[in-house]
Short mmCIF file of C-alpha atoms and ligand atoms in Angstrom, two decimals:
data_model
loop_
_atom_site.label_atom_id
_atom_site.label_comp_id
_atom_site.label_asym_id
_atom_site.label_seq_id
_atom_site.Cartn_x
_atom_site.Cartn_y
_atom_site.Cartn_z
CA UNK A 78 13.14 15.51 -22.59
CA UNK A 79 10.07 13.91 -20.89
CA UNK A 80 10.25 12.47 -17.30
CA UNK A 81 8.95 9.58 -16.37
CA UNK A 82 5.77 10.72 -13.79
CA UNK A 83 6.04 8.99 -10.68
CA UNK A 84 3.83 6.15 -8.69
CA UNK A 85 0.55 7.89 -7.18
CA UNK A 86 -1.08 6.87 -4.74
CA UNK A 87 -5.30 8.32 -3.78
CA UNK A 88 -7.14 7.50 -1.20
CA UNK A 89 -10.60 8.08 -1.39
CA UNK A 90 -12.95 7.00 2.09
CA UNK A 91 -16.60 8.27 3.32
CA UNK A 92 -19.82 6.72 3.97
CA UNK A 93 -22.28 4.81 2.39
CA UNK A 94 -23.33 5.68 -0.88
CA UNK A 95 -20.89 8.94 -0.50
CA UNK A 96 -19.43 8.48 -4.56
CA UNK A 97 -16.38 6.73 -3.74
CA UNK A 98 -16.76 3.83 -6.45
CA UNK A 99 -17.94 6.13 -9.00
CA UNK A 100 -15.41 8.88 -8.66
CA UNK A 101 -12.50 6.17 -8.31
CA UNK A 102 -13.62 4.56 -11.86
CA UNK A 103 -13.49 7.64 -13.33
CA UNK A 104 -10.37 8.67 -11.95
CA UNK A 105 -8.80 5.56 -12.50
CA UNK A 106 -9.39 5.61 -16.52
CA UNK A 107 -8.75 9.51 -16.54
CA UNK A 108 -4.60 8.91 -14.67
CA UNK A 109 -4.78 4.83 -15.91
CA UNK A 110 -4.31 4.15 -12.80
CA UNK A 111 -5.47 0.31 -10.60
CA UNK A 112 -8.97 0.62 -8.79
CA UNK A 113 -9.31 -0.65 -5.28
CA UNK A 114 -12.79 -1.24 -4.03
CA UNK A 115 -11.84 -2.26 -0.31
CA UNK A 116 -15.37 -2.49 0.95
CA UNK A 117 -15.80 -5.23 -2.21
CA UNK A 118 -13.12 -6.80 -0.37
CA UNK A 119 -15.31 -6.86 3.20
CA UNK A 120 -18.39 -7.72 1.33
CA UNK A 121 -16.57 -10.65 -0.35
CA UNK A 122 -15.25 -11.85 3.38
CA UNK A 123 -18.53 -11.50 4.87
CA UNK A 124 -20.56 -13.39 1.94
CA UNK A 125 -17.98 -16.03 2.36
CA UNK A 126 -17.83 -16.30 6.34
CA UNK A 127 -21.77 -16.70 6.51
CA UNK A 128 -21.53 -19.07 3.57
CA UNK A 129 -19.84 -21.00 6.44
CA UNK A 130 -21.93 -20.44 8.72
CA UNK A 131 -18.81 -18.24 10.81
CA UNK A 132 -20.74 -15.35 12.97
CA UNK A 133 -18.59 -12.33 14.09
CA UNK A 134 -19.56 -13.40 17.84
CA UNK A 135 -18.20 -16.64 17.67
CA UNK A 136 -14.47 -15.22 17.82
CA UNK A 137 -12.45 -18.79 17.68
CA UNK A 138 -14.14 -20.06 14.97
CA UNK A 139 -13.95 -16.93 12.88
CA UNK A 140 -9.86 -16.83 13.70
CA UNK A 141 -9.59 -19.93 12.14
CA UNK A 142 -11.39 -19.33 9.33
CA UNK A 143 -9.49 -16.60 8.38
CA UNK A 144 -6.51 -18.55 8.50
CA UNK A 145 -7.94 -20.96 5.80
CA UNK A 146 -9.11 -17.89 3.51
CA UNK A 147 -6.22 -17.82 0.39
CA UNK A 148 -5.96 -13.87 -0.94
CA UNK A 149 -5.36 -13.68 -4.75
CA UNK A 150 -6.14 -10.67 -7.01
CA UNK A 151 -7.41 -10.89 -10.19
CA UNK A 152 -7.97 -7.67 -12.65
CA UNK A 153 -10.85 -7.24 -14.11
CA UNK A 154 -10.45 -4.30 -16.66
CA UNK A 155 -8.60 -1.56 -14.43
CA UNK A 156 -10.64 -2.70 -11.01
CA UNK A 157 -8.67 -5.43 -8.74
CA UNK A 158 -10.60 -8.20 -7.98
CA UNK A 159 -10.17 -10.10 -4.45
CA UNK A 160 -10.10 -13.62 -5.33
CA UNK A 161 -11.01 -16.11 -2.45
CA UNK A 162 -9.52 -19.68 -2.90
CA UNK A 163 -9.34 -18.73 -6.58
CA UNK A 164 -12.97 -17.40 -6.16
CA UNK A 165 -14.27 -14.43 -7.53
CA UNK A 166 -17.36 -12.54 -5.56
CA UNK A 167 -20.80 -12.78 -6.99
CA UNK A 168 -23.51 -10.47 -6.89
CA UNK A 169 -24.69 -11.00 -3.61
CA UNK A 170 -21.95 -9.49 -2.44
CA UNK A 171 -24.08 -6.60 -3.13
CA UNK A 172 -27.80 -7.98 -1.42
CA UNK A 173 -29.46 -7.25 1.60
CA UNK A 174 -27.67 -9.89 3.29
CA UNK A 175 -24.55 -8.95 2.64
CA UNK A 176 -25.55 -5.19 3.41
CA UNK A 177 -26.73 -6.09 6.93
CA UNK A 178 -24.23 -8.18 8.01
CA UNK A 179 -20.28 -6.65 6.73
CA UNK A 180 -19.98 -4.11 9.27
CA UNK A 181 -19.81 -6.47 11.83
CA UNK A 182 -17.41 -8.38 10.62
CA UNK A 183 -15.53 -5.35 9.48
CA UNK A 184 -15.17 -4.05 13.22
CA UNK A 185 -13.31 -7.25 14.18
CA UNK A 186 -9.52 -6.64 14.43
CA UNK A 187 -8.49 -9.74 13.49
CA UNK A 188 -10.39 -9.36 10.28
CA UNK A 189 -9.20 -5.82 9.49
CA UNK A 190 -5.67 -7.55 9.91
CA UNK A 191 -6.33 -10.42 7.39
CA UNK A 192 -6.83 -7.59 4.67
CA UNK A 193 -4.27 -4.84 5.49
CA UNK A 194 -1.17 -6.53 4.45
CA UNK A 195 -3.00 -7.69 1.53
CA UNK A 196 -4.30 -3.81 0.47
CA UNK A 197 -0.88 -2.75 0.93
CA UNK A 198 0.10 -5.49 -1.57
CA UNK A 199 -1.88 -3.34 -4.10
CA UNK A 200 0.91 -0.78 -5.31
CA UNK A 201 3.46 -4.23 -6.81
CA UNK A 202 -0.31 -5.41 -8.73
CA UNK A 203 -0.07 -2.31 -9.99
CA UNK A 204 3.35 -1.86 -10.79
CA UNK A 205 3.63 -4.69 -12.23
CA UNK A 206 0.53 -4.32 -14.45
CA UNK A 207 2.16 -0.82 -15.94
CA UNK A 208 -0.47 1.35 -13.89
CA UNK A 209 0.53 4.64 -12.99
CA UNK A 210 -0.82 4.58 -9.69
CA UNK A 211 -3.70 3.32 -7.37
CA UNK A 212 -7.17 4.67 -6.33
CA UNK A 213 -7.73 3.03 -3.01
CA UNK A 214 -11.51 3.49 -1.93
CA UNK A 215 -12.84 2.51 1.46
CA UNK A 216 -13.30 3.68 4.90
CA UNK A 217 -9.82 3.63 7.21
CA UNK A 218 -7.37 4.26 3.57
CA UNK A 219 -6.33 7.70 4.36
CA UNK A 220 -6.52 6.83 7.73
CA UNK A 221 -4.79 3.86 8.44
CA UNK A 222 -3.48 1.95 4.93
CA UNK A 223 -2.19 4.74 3.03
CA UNK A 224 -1.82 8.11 5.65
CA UNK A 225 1.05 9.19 3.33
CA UNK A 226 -0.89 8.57 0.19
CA UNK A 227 -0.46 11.33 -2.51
CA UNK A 228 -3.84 12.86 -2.15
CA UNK A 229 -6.50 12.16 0.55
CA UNK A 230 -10.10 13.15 -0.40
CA UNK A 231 -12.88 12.15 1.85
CA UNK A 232 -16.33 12.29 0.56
CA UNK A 233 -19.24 13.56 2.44
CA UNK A 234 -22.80 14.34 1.37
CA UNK A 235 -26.52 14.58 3.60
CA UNK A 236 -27.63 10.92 4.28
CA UNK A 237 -31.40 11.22 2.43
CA UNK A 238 -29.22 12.38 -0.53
CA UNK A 239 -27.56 9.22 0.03
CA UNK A 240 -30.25 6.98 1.05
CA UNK A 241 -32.01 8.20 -2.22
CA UNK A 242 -28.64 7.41 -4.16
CA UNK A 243 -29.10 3.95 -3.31
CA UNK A 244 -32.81 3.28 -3.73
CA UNK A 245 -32.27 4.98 -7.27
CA UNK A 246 -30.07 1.79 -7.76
CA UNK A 247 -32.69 -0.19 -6.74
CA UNK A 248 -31.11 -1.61 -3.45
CA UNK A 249 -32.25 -2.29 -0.27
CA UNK A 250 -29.60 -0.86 2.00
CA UNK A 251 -29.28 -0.04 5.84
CA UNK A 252 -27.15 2.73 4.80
CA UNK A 253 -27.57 5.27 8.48
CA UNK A 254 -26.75 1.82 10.42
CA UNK A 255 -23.54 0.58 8.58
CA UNK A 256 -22.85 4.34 8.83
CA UNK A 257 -23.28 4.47 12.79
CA UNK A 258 -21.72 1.06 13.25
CA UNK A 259 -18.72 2.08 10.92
CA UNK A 260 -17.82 5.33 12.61
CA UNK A 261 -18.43 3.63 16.34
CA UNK A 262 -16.14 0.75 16.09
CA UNK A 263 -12.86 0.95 18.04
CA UNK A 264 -11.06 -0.66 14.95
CA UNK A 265 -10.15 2.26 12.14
CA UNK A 266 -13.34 3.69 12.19
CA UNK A 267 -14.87 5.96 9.63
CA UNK A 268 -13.05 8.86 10.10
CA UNK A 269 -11.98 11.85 8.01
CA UNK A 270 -8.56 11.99 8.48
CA UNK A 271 -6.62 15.11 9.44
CA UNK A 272 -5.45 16.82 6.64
CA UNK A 273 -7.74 14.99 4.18
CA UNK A 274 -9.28 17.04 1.60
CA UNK A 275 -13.33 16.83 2.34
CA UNK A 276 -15.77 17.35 -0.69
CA UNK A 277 -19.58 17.81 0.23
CA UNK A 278 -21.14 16.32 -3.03
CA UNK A 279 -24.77 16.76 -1.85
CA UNK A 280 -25.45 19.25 -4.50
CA UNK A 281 -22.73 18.28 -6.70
CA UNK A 282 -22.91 16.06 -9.80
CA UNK A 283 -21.02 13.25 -10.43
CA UNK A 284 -18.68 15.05 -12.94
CA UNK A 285 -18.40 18.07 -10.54
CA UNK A 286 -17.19 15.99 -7.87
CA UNK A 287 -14.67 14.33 -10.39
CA UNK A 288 -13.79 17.76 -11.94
CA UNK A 289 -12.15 19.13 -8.24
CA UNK A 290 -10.42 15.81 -7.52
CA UNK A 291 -8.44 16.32 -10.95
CA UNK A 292 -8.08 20.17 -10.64
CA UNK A 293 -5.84 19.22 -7.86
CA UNK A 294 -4.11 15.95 -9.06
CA UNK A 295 -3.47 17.50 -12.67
CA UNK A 296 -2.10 21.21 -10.76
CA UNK A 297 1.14 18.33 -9.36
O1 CDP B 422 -20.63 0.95 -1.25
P1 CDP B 422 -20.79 1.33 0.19
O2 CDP B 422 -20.12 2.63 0.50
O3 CDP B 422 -22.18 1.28 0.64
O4 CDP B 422 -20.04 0.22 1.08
P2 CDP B 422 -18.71 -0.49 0.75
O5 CDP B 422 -17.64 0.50 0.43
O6 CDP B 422 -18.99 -1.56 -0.22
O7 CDP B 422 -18.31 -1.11 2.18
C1 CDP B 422 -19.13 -2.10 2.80
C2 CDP B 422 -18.75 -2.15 4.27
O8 CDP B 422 -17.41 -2.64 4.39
C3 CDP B 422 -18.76 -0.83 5.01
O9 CDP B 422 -20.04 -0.48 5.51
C4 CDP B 422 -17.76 -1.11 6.15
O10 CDP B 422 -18.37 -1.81 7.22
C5 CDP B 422 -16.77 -2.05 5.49
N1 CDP B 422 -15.54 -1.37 5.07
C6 CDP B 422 -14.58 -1.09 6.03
O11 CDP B 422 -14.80 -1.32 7.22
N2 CDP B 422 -13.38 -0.55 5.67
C7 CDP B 422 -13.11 -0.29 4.39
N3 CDP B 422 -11.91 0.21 4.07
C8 CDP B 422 -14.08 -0.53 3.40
C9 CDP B 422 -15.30 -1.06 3.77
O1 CDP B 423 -19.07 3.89 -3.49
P1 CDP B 423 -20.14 4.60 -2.71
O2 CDP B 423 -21.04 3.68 -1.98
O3 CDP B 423 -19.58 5.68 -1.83
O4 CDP B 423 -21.04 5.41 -3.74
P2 CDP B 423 -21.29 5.14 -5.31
O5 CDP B 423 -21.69 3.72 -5.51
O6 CDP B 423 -20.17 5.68 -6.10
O7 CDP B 423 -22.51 6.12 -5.56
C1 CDP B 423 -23.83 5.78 -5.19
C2 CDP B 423 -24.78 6.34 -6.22
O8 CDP B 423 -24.81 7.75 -6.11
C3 CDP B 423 -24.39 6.01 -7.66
O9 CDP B 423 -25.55 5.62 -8.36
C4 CDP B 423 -23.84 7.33 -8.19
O10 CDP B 423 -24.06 7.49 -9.58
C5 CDP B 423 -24.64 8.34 -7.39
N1 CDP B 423 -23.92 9.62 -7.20
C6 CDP B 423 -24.56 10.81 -7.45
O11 CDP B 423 -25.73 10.79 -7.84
N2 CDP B 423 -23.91 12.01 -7.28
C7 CDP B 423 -22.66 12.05 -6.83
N3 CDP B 423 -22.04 13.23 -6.67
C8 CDP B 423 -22.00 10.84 -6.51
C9 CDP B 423 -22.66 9.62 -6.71
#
């Protein structure tokens, strides 16, 4: 008689250009499980708030334009898509702009706040979508969203391995100063959370890095 194996839950957090999107894909095709891209989620906020011309210092008129933002998800293969007023992001989500502005908007509370309920929301999408389980990726998940999530891995590597990760990709990217801003903030900063299961990929490939997260989610 086969069982039926239960709802997993990873977390998966570390800096810029650490591997978190990459490993999650792959992990999330290799268990069929939903992907979460969280910083998408920021980038999409941020593109949207200075399409409205709403700065992160200007704290009334960003707290009411989060109350007009409407949260939907959308799937787009296995990777959950944060719609905005039935909006999907575009690809400057991804541009300099974008880069140089989302960690200040990501250290406001009241931002951080908007999203958590709706990250939580994450395990019925994918329940009800027949996944087996989530891969949350971000930078407060094992931290803050999902402490008791099934496995915690956080992802570390040197930052001119990084740096050179990201100019491979052909992106422009402060990657040291989102870093510094992100583990500074008083708001569930970039932290690797106690008990969390830290993987230096500097030297490791892709598939290496891959190859220990499943060692240890296949061994349960
Ligand atoms: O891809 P990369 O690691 O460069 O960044 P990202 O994951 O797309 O996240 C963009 C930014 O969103 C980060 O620099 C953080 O400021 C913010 N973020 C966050 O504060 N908390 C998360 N859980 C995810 C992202
Ligand atoms: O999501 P995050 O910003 O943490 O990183 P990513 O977008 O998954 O990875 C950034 C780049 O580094 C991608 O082009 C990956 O293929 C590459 N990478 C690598 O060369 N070696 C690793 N062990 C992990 C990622």
């Amino acid at each position: 008689m086969t069982s039926t194996p239960s709802f997993i839950i990873i977390a998966i957090d570390g800096g810029a250009a650490s591997g978190k999107s990459s490993t999650s894909k792959i992990l999330a095709e290799r268990f069929n499980l939903l992907h979460v891209d969280t910083g998408s989620f920021y980038r999409h906020i941020t593109h949207e708030l200075l399409r409205r011309g709403v700065l992160p210092t200007n704290l009334a008129a960003l707290t009411l334009a989060l109350t007009e933002l409407n949260f939907t998800t959308q799937l787009q293969g296995r990777s959950a898509q944060l719609m905005i007023g039935g909006q999907p992001a575009d690809h400057e989500i991804r541009g300099q702009n974008v880069n140089e502005h989302v960690s200040h908007y990501a250290a406001i509370p009241a931002v951080r706040q908007k999203l958590l309920g709706y990250q939580r929301g994450q395990v019925a999408v994918a329940q009800q979508h027949g996944f087996r389980g989530l891969v949350m990726e971000g930078r407060d998940i094992g931290s803050v969203i999902f402490p008791a999530a099934d496995y915690r891995f956080f992802l570390h590597a040197d930052p001119i391995e990084r740096a050179k990760r990201r100019a491979r990709e052909g992106q422009l990217d402060s990657i040291a100063e989102r870093d510094r801003l992100d583990s500074s903030r008083i708001a569930s900063p970039l932290v690797s959370p106690t008990g969390a299961i830290a993987i230096d990929s500097t030297f490791l490939t892709l598939e290496q890095v891959v190859g220990k997260m499943a060692a240890l989610i296949e061994k349960s």
